[in-house]
Amino acid sequence: MPAVNPSLFKCFATAVFLVLLALAGKHALAAGLQIAPVSLEIPADKKADEVWLRNTGTETVHAQVRVYRWSQNQGEDVLTSDTGMVASPPMVQVEPGQQQLVRLVRVGPMAAPAATERTYRLLIDELPIKKVTSKVGLDFVFRYSVPVFVAGTETAKPQLEWSMQSTGGHAWLVVKNSGNSHSQLAELAFTPPGGKTVMAAAGLAGYVLPGQYRRLQLSVPPSLFAQGGTFTGLINGVKSTTSVAPISKAP
């Protein structure tokens, strides 16, 4: 299955914004469109779930709704076309003050429960509407990316292994997940032995999917990790502490 071209995350008309929703509350708001919930966790035996789109703006919202299989390759997120889950309807038109139900339905072999969690991304792309206008400037179009997790039949248990690498003068955190469910990383702070705690990755740092790994470039110099130390952060919303060995050169 072909991977999604990275340029899709950058432009439709004249500008596109990628809206990350995972750390928002129950709703996310941008350009008049609210989405609820902003993250889906579907039980193993449930074949469908739903998302609501609400237009709080003053103009009609037209959007395309698609589901992609979500994996990680070489520490980076990858989205690929997949027929195991579909969105209905795939195109929506939401009038001001109105809302639209979008159903996510598991189909084919993917409808059967699996031992390990399956991961998807629901992409909602606002479509530009051509208008006759004398206004000079950019027409902004938004993309919303909603994480979707289908639980496995086994008890969810992520198992993380942390390490540091130095590449190109930058410090990289590598987190491997040998467990059967995802881990969300956020607000990562680092403390060297006997040193001062610094924020290494503020906000949402990303997800580590089951059986895969995430590679994150940090905003602090590699020298900070020369003696190893301790990371403190939120793992699936729970404060956790993890020790790491001294930084090494990437192979």
PDB file of C-alpha atoms in Angstrom:
ATOM      1  CA  MET A   1       0.000   0.000   0.000  1.00  0.00           C
ATOM      2  CA  PRO A   2       1.445   3.406  -0.916  1.00  0.00           C
ATOM      3  CA  ALA A   3       2.421   5.772   1.869  1.00  0.00           C
ATOM      4  CA  VAL A   4       0.816   9.172   2.111  1.00  0.00           C
ATOM      5  CA  ASN A   5       2.936  11.817   0.423  1.00  0.00           C
ATOM      6  CA  PRO A   6       4.392  14.180   3.086  1.00  0.00           C
ATOM      7  CA  SER A   7       3.399  17.172   0.952  1.00  0.00           C
ATOM      8  CA  LEU A   8      -0.229  16.416   1.711  1.00  0.00           C
ATOM      9  CA  PHE A   9       0.464  17.742   5.201  1.00  0.00           C
ATOM     10  CA  LYS A  10       1.620  21.123   3.877  1.00  0.00           C
ATOM     11  CA  CYS A  11      -0.733  22.545   1.269  1.00  0.00           C
ATOM     12  CA  PHE A  12      -4.113  22.389  -0.425  1.00  0.00           C
ATOM     13  CA  ALA A  13      -4.873  25.851  -1.791  1.00  0.00           C
ATOM     14  CA  THR A  14      -2.403  28.447  -0.625  1.00  0.00           C
ATOM     15  CA  ALA A  15      -1.749  27.293   2.935  1.00  0.00           C
ATOM     16  CA  VAL A  16      -2.597  24.345   5.185  1.00  0.00           C
ATOM     17  CA  PHE A  17      -2.304  23.989   8.914  1.00  0.00           C
ATOM     18  CA  LEU A  18      -1.891  20.624  10.638  1.00  0.00           C
ATOM     19  CA  VAL A  19      -3.975  20.693  13.818  1.00  0.00           C
ATOM     20  CA  LEU A  20      -2.817  18.222  16.476  1.00  0.00           C
ATOM     21  CA  LEU A  21      -5.730  17.339  18.712  1.00  0.00           C
ATOM     22  CA  ALA A  22      -4.507  14.709  21.092  1.00  0.00           C
ATOM     23  CA  LEU A  23      -3.774  16.989  24.052  1.00  0.00           C
ATOM     24  CA  ALA A  24      -6.897  19.091  23.657  1.00  0.00           C
ATOM     25  CA  GLY A  25      -9.883  18.597  25.928  1.00  0.00           C
ATOM     26  CA  LYS A  26     -13.061  16.900  24.832  1.00  0.00           C
ATOM     27  CA  HIS A  27     -13.414  19.247  21.871  1.00  0.00           C
ATOM     28  CA  ALA A  28     -10.993  20.944  19.522  1.00  0.00           C
ATOM     29  CA  LEU A  29     -11.750  24.239  17.802  1.00  0.00           C
ATOM     30  CA  ALA A  30     -10.203  25.920  14.784  1.00  0.00           C
ATOM     31  CA  ALA A  31     -11.720  27.917  11.922  1.00  0.00           C
ATOM     32  CA  GLY A  32     -15.233  27.322  13.312  1.00  0.00           C
ATOM     33  CA  LEU A  33     -15.079  23.509  13.215  1.00  0.00           C
ATOM     34  CA  GLN A  34     -15.348  21.543  16.447  1.00  0.00           C
ATOM     35  CA  ILE A  35     -14.497  17.843  16.588  1.00  0.00           C
ATOM     36  CA  ALA A  36     -15.506  15.496  19.387  1.00  0.00           C
ATOM     37  CA  PRO A  37     -13.949  13.344  20.618  1.00  0.00           C
ATOM     38  CA  VAL A  38     -10.365  14.254  19.688  1.00  0.00           C
ATOM     39  CA  SER A  39      -9.100  10.699  20.229  1.00  0.00           C
ATOM     40  CA  LEU A  40     -10.909   7.377  19.810  1.00  0.00           C
ATOM     41  CA  GLU A  41     -10.243   4.130  21.651  1.00  0.00           C
ATOM     42  CA  ILE A  42     -12.495   1.445  20.211  1.00  0.00           C
ATOM     43  CA  PRO A  43     -12.994  -1.816  22.171  1.00  0.00           C
ATOM     44  CA  ALA A  44     -11.823  -5.018  20.476  1.00  0.00           C
ATOM     45  CA  ASP A  45     -15.370  -6.338  20.030  1.00  0.00           C
ATOM     46  CA  LYS A  46     -16.884  -3.078  18.752  1.00  0.00           C
ATOM     47  CA  LYS A  47     -17.068  -2.755  14.957  1.00  0.00           C
ATOM     48  CA  ALA A  48     -18.003   0.931  14.689  1.00  0.00           C
ATOM     49  CA  ASP A  49     -17.681   4.226  16.513  1.00  0.00           C
ATOM     50  CA  GLU A  50     -18.475   7.847  15.775  1.00  0.00           C
ATOM     51  CA  VAL A  51     -17.121  11.385  15.668  1.00  0.00           C
ATOM     52  CA  TRP A  52     -19.184  14.574  15.639  1.00  0.00           C
ATOM     53  CA  LEU A  53     -18.284  17.628  13.567  1.00  0.00           C
ATOM     54  CA  ARG A  54     -19.897  20.913  14.583  1.00  0.00           C
ATOM     55  CA  ASN A  55     -19.689  24.190  12.695  1.00  0.00           C
ATOM     56  CA  THR A  56     -19.497  27.112  15.138  1.00  0.00           C
ATOM     57  CA  GLY A  57     -18.569  29.591  12.401  1.00  0.00           C
ATOM     58  CA  THR A  58     -20.650  31.775  10.121  1.00  0.00           C
ATOM     59  CA  GLU A  59     -19.884  30.028   6.831  1.00  0.00           C
ATOM     60  CA  THR A  60     -20.603  26.554   5.487  1.00  0.00           C
ATOM     61  CA  VAL A  61     -17.783  24.054   6.048  1.00  0.00           C
ATOM     62  CA  HIS A  62     -17.001  21.514   3.328  1.00  0.00           C
ATOM     63  CA  ALA A  63     -14.642  18.711   4.315  1.00  0.00           C
ATOM     64  CA  GLN A  64     -13.239  15.400   3.144  1.00  0.00           C
ATOM     65  CA  VAL A  65     -13.056  12.601   5.733  1.00  0.00           C
ATOM     66  CA  ARG A  66     -10.634   9.684   5.358  1.00  0.00           C
ATOM     67  CA  VAL A  67      -9.095   6.945   7.513  1.00  0.00           C
ATOM     68  CA  TYR A  68      -5.476   5.802   7.151  1.00  0.00           C
ATOM     69  CA  ARG A  69      -3.556   2.987   8.780  1.00  0.00           C
ATOM     70  CA  TRP A  70      -0.968   4.499  11.122  1.00  0.00           C
ATOM     71  CA  SER A  71       2.437   2.906  11.635  1.00  0.00           C
ATOM     72  CA  GLN A  72       6.028   3.990  12.279  1.00  0.00           C
ATOM     73  CA  ASN A  73       9.083   3.442  10.105  1.00  0.00           C
ATOM     74  CA  GLN A  74      12.632   4.448  11.093  1.00  0.00           C
ATOM     75  CA  GLY A  75      11.137   6.300  14.060  1.00  0.00           C
ATOM     76  CA  GLU A  76       8.774   8.438  11.947  1.00  0.00           C
ATOM     77  CA  ASP A  77       4.988   8.321  11.600  1.00  0.00           C
ATOM     78  CA  VAL A  78       3.699   6.823   8.354  1.00  0.00           C
ATOM     79  CA  LEU A  79       0.125   6.819   7.038  1.00  0.00           C
ATOM     80  CA  THR A  80      -0.949   4.322   4.398  1.00  0.00           C
ATOM     81  CA  SER A  81      -4.183   3.719   2.543  1.00  0.00           C
ATOM     82  CA  ASP A  82      -6.165   0.918   4.140  1.00  0.00           C
ATOM     83  CA  THR A  83      -9.549  -0.717   3.610  1.00  0.00           C
ATOM     84  CA  GLY A  84      -9.833  -2.098   7.141  1.00  0.00           C
ATOM     85  CA  MET A  85     -11.700   0.969   8.388  1.00  0.00           C
ATOM     86  CA  VAL A  86     -13.844   3.426   6.457  1.00  0.00           C
ATOM     87  CA  ALA A  87     -15.428   6.779   7.282  1.00  0.00           C
ATOM     88  CA  SER A  88     -19.069   7.421   6.420  1.00  0.00           C
ATOM     89  CA  PRO A  89     -19.866   9.820   4.884  1.00  0.00           C
ATOM     90  CA  PRO A  90     -16.500  10.512   3.178  1.00  0.00           C
ATOM     91  CA  MET A  91     -17.568  14.056   2.228  1.00  0.00           C
ATOM     92  CA  VAL A  92     -19.475  16.425   4.501  1.00  0.00           C
ATOM     93  CA  GLN A  93     -21.121  19.817   4.288  1.00  0.00           C
ATOM     94  CA  VAL A  94     -21.857  21.373   7.666  1.00  0.00           C
ATOM     95  CA  GLU A  95     -23.963  24.532   7.787  1.00  0.00           C
ATOM     96  CA  PRO A  96     -23.333  27.240  10.439  1.00  0.00           C
ATOM     97  CA  GLY A  97     -24.644  26.138  13.828  1.00  0.00           C
ATOM     98  CA  GLN A  98     -25.227  22.562  12.632  1.00  0.00           C
ATOM     99  CA  GLN A  99     -23.430  19.291  13.292  1.00  0.00           C
ATOM    100  CA  GLN A 100     -22.606  16.172  11.303  1.00  0.00           C
ATOM    101  CA  LEU A 101     -22.136  12.610  12.494  1.00  0.00           C
ATOM    102  CA  VAL A 102     -19.255  10.652  10.967  1.00  0.00           C
ATOM    103  CA  ARG A 103     -19.151   6.902  11.579  1.00  0.00           C
ATOM    104  CA  LEU A 104     -15.950   4.863  11.554  1.00  0.00           C
ATOM    105  CA  VAL A 105     -16.665   1.286  10.537  1.00  0.00           C
ATOM    106  CA  ARG A 106     -14.301  -1.689  10.658  1.00  0.00           C
ATOM    107  CA  VAL A 107     -14.731  -3.901   7.605  1.00  0.00           C
ATOM    108  CA  GLY A 108     -13.338  -7.102   6.118  1.00  0.00           C
ATOM    109  CA  PRO A 109     -10.701  -9.093   8.030  1.00  0.00           C
ATOM    110  CA  MET A 110      -9.909  -6.043  10.194  1.00  0.00           C
ATOM    111  CA  ALA A 111     -13.363  -6.307  11.753  1.00  0.00           C
ATOM    112  CA  ALA A 112     -12.239  -9.446  13.585  1.00  0.00           C
ATOM    113  CA  PRO A 113     -10.547  -8.862  16.972  1.00  0.00           C
ATOM    114  CA  ALA A 114      -6.745  -9.087  17.105  1.00  0.00           C
ATOM    115  CA  ALA A 115      -4.427  -9.701  20.038  1.00  0.00           C
ATOM    116  CA  THR A 116      -2.489  -6.447  19.548  1.00  0.00           C
ATOM    117  CA  GLU A 117      -3.897  -2.937  19.281  1.00  0.00           C
ATOM    118  CA  ARG A 118      -4.447  -1.552  15.757  1.00  0.00           C
ATOM    119  CA  THR A 119      -3.741   2.101  15.048  1.00  0.00           C
ATOM    120  CA  TYR A 120      -5.312   4.525  12.577  1.00  0.00           C
ATOM    121  CA  ARG A 121      -5.558   8.249  11.887  1.00  0.00           C
ATOM    122  CA  LEU A 122      -8.807   9.974  10.929  1.00  0.00           C
ATOM    123  CA  LEU A 123      -7.987  12.924   8.648  1.00  0.00           C
ATOM    124  CA  ILE A 124     -10.540  15.697   8.220  1.00  0.00           C
ATOM    125  CA  ASP A 125      -9.573  18.187   5.516  1.00  0.00           C
ATOM    126  CA  GLU A 126     -11.505  21.409   5.131  1.00  0.00           C
ATOM    127  CA  LEU A 127     -11.919  22.092   1.427  1.00  0.00           C
ATOM    128  CA  PRO A 128     -11.377  25.577  -0.024  1.00  0.00           C
ATOM    129  CA  ILE A 129     -14.506  27.151  -1.497  1.00  0.00           C
ATOM    130  CA  LYS A 130     -13.912  29.533  -4.388  1.00  0.00           C
ATOM    131  CA  LYS A 131     -15.435  32.957  -3.874  1.00  0.00           C
ATOM    132  CA  VAL A 132     -15.470  36.197  -5.791  1.00  0.00           C
ATOM    133  CA  THR A 133     -13.643  38.584  -3.489  1.00  0.00           C
ATOM    134  CA  SER A 134     -11.398  41.603  -3.683  1.00  0.00           C
ATOM    135  CA  LYS A 135      -9.604  40.675  -0.447  1.00  0.00           C
ATOM    136  CA  VAL A 136      -5.871  40.227  -0.863  1.00  0.00           C
ATOM    137  CA  GLY A 137      -4.264  37.506   1.244  1.00  0.00           C
ATOM    138  CA  LEU A 138      -4.255  33.782   1.923  1.00  0.00           C
ATOM    139  CA  ASP A 139      -7.174  31.390   1.978  1.00  0.00           C
ATOM    140  CA  PHE A 140      -6.456  29.150   4.934  1.00  0.00           C
ATOM    141  CA  VAL A 141      -7.469  25.500   4.931  1.00  0.00           C
ATOM    142  CA  PHE A 142      -7.214  23.281   7.980  1.00  0.00           C
ATOM    143  CA  ARG A 143      -6.366  19.614   8.431  1.00  0.00           C
ATOM    144  CA  TYR A 144      -7.419  17.794  11.596  1.00  0.00           C
ATOM    145  CA  SER A 145      -5.698  14.537  12.545  1.00  0.00           C
ATOM    146  CA  VAL A 146      -7.496  12.346  15.090  1.00  0.00           C
ATOM    147  CA  PRO A 147      -5.745   9.255  16.541  1.00  0.00           C
ATOM    148  CA  VAL A 148      -7.874   6.096  16.462  1.00  0.00           C
ATOM    149  CA  PHE A 149      -6.927   3.013  18.475  1.00  0.00           C
ATOM    150  CA  VAL A 150      -8.678  -0.354  18.176  1.00  0.00           C
ATOM    151  CA  ALA A 151      -7.937  -2.307  21.337  1.00  0.00           C
ATOM    152  CA  GLY A 152      -6.470  -5.793  21.197  1.00  0.00           C
ATOM    153  CA  THR A 153      -7.958  -8.795  22.953  1.00  0.00           C
ATOM    154  CA  GLU A 154      -4.987  -9.010  25.332  1.00  0.00           C
ATOM    155  CA  THR A 155      -4.662  -6.681  28.313  1.00  0.00           C
ATOM    156  CA  ALA A 156      -3.155  -3.391  27.120  1.00  0.00           C
ATOM    157  CA  LYS A 157       0.429  -3.156  28.269  1.00  0.00           C
ATOM    158  CA  PRO A 158       2.978  -0.857  26.612  1.00  0.00           C
ATOM    159  CA  GLN A 159       6.593  -1.710  27.385  1.00  0.00           C
ATOM    160  CA  LEU A 160       9.058   1.107  26.719  1.00  0.00           C
ATOM    161  CA  GLU A 161      12.842   1.181  26.360  1.00  0.00           C
ATOM    162  CA  TRP A 162      14.532   4.601  26.284  1.00  0.00           C
ATOM    163  CA  SER A 163      17.926   5.544  24.826  1.00  0.00           C
ATOM    164  CA  MET A 164      19.788   8.627  23.590  1.00  0.00           C
ATOM    165  CA  GLN A 165      21.617   9.126  20.288  1.00  0.00           C
ATOM    166  CA  SER A 166      23.777  11.938  18.923  1.00  0.00           C
ATOM    167  CA  THR A 167      23.436  12.650  15.193  1.00  0.00           C
ATOM    168  CA  GLY A 168      24.431  15.747  13.219  1.00  0.00           C
ATOM    169  CA  GLY A 169      25.104  17.730  16.364  1.00  0.00           C
ATOM    170  CA  HIS A 170      21.604  17.091  17.721  1.00  0.00           C
ATOM    171  CA  ALA A 171      20.334  14.966  20.592  1.00  0.00           C
ATOM    172  CA  TRP A 172      17.721  12.349  19.699  1.00  0.00           C
ATOM    173  CA  LEU A 173      15.537  10.397  22.072  1.00  0.00           C
ATOM    174  CA  VAL A 174      14.646   6.895  20.868  1.00  0.00           C
ATOM    175  CA  VAL A 175      11.742   5.164  22.595  1.00  0.00           C
ATOM    176  CA  LYS A 176      10.986   1.555  21.634  1.00  0.00           C
ATOM    177  CA  ASN A 177       7.684  -0.088  22.502  1.00  0.00           C
ATOM    178  CA  SER A 178       7.771  -3.877  22.687  1.00  0.00           C
ATOM    179  CA  GLY A 179       4.311  -3.980  24.269  1.00  0.00           C
ATOM    180  CA  ASN A 180       0.910  -4.486  22.661  1.00  0.00           C
ATOM    181  CA  SER A 181      -0.579  -0.972  22.990  1.00  0.00           C
ATOM    182  CA  HIS A 182       0.433   2.630  22.335  1.00  0.00           C
ATOM    183  CA  SER A 183       2.091   5.151  24.619  1.00  0.00           C
ATOM    184  CA  GLN A 184       1.565   8.897  24.375  1.00  0.00           C
ATOM    185  CA  LEU A 185       4.598  10.976  25.384  1.00  0.00           C
ATOM    186  CA  ALA A 186       4.266  14.540  26.661  1.00  0.00           C
ATOM    187  CA  GLU A 187       6.053  17.213  28.701  1.00  0.00           C
ATOM    188  CA  LEU A 188       9.426  15.470  28.735  1.00  0.00           C
ATOM    189  CA  ALA A 189      11.939  16.978  31.187  1.00  0.00           C
ATOM    190  CA  PHE A 190      15.492  15.740  31.703  1.00  0.00           C
ATOM    191  CA  THR A 191      17.709  15.797  34.806  1.00  0.00           C
ATOM    192  CA  PRO A 192      21.439  14.945  34.532  1.00  0.00           C
ATOM    193  CA  PRO A 193      23.216  13.467  37.581  1.00  0.00           C
ATOM    194  CA  GLY A 194      23.498  16.238  40.164  1.00  0.00           C
ATOM    195  CA  GLY A 195      22.288  18.788  37.624  1.00  0.00           C
ATOM    196  CA  LYS A 196      19.324  21.035  36.976  1.00  0.00           C
ATOM    197  CA  THR A 197      16.135  19.802  35.332  1.00  0.00           C
ATOM    198  CA  VAL A 198      15.481  21.202  31.851  1.00  0.00           C
ATOM    199  CA  MET A 199      12.496  20.852  29.525  1.00  0.00           C
ATOM    200  CA  ALA A 200      13.587  18.633  26.627  1.00  0.00           C
ATOM    201  CA  ALA A 201      10.286  18.379  24.723  1.00  0.00           C
ATOM    202  CA  ALA A 202       7.376  20.570  25.796  1.00  0.00           C
ATOM    203  CA  GLY A 203       3.779  19.662  25.033  1.00  0.00           C
ATOM    204  CA  LEU A 204       2.878  16.580  23.037  1.00  0.00           C
ATOM    205  CA  ALA A 205       6.034  14.721  21.999  1.00  0.00           C
ATOM    206  CA  GLY A 206       4.180  12.069  20.011  1.00  0.00           C
ATOM    207  CA  TYR A 207       3.118   8.453  20.261  1.00  0.00           C
ATOM    208  CA  VAL A 208       5.067   5.197  20.354  1.00  0.00           C
ATOM    209  CA  LEU A 209       2.978   2.548  18.634  1.00  0.00           C
ATOM    210  CA  PRO A 210       3.006  -1.130  19.699  1.00  0.00           C
ATOM    211  CA  GLY A 211       5.952  -3.110  18.337  1.00  0.00           C
ATOM    212  CA  GLN A 212       7.590   0.028  16.925  1.00  0.00           C
ATOM    213  CA  TYR A 213       9.723   2.983  17.973  1.00  0.00           C
ATOM    214  CA  ARG A 214       9.652   6.784  17.912  1.00  0.00           C
ATOM    215  CA  ARG A 215      12.704   8.976  17.319  1.00  0.00           C
ATOM    216  CA  LEU A 216      12.474  12.546  18.638  1.00  0.00           C
ATOM    217  CA  GLN A 217      14.905  15.416  18.127  1.00  0.00           C
ATOM    218  CA  LEU A 218      15.244  17.286  21.421  1.00  0.00           C
ATOM    219  CA  SER A 219      15.724  21.012  21.952  1.00  0.00           C
ATOM    220  CA  VAL A 220      18.804  20.655  24.182  1.00  0.00           C
ATOM    221  CA  PRO A 221      22.472  19.938  23.263  1.00  0.00           C
ATOM    222  CA  PRO A 222      23.842  16.363  23.207  1.00  0.00           C
ATOM    223  CA  SER A 223      26.424  17.260  25.878  1.00  0.00           C
ATOM    224  CA  LEU A 224      23.628  17.397  28.463  1.00  0.00           C
ATOM    225  CA  PHE A 225      23.236  13.617  28.163  1.00  0.00           C
ATOM    226  CA  ALA A 226      26.942  12.721  28.381  1.00  0.00           C
ATOM    227  CA  GLN A 227      26.483  11.045  31.768  1.00  0.00           C
ATOM    228  CA  GLY A 228      22.988   9.744  31.286  1.00  0.00           C
ATOM    229  CA  GLY A 229      20.240  10.871  33.604  1.00  0.00           C
ATOM    230  CA  THR A 230      16.501  10.760  34.192  1.00  0.00           C
ATOM    231  CA  PHE A 231      13.497  11.688  32.076  1.00  0.00           C
ATOM    232  CA  THR A 232      10.269  12.749  33.748  1.00  0.00           C
ATOM    233  CA  GLY A 233       7.084  13.196  31.757  1.00  0.00           C
ATOM    234  CA  LEU A 234       3.522  12.137  31.089  1.00  0.00           C
ATOM    235  CA  ILE A 235       3.076   8.642  29.661  1.00  0.00           C
ATOM    236  CA  ASN A 236      -0.550   8.180  28.628  1.00  0.00           C
ATOM    237  CA  GLY A 237      -1.349  11.069  30.949  1.00  0.00           C
ATOM    238  CA  VAL A 238       0.384   9.543  33.972  1.00  0.00           C
ATOM    239  CA  LYS A 239       3.559  11.091  35.396  1.00  0.00           C
ATOM    240  CA  SER A 240       6.465   8.687  34.982  1.00  0.00           C
ATOM    241  CA  THR A 241      10.231   8.650  35.527  1.00  0.00           C
ATOM    242  CA  THR A 242      12.742   6.732  33.383  1.00  0.00           C
ATOM    243  CA  SER A 243      16.535   6.493  33.533  1.00  0.00           C
ATOM    244  CA  VAL A 244      18.675   6.566  30.382  1.00  0.00           C
ATOM    245  CA  ALA A 245      22.295   5.563  29.750  1.00  0.00           C
ATOM    246  CA  PRO A 246      24.867   8.090  28.470  1.00  0.00           C
ATOM    247  CA  ILE A 247      24.272   9.289  24.927  1.00  0.00           C
ATOM    248  CA  SER A 248      25.852   7.340  22.063  1.00  0.00           C
ATOM    249  CA  LYS A 249      26.629   8.031  18.420  1.00  0.00           C
ATOM    250  CA  ALA A 250      23.886   6.831  16.102  1.00  0.00           C
ATOM    251  CA  PRO A 251      24.933   3.795  14.015  1.00  0.00           C
TER     252      PRO A 251
END
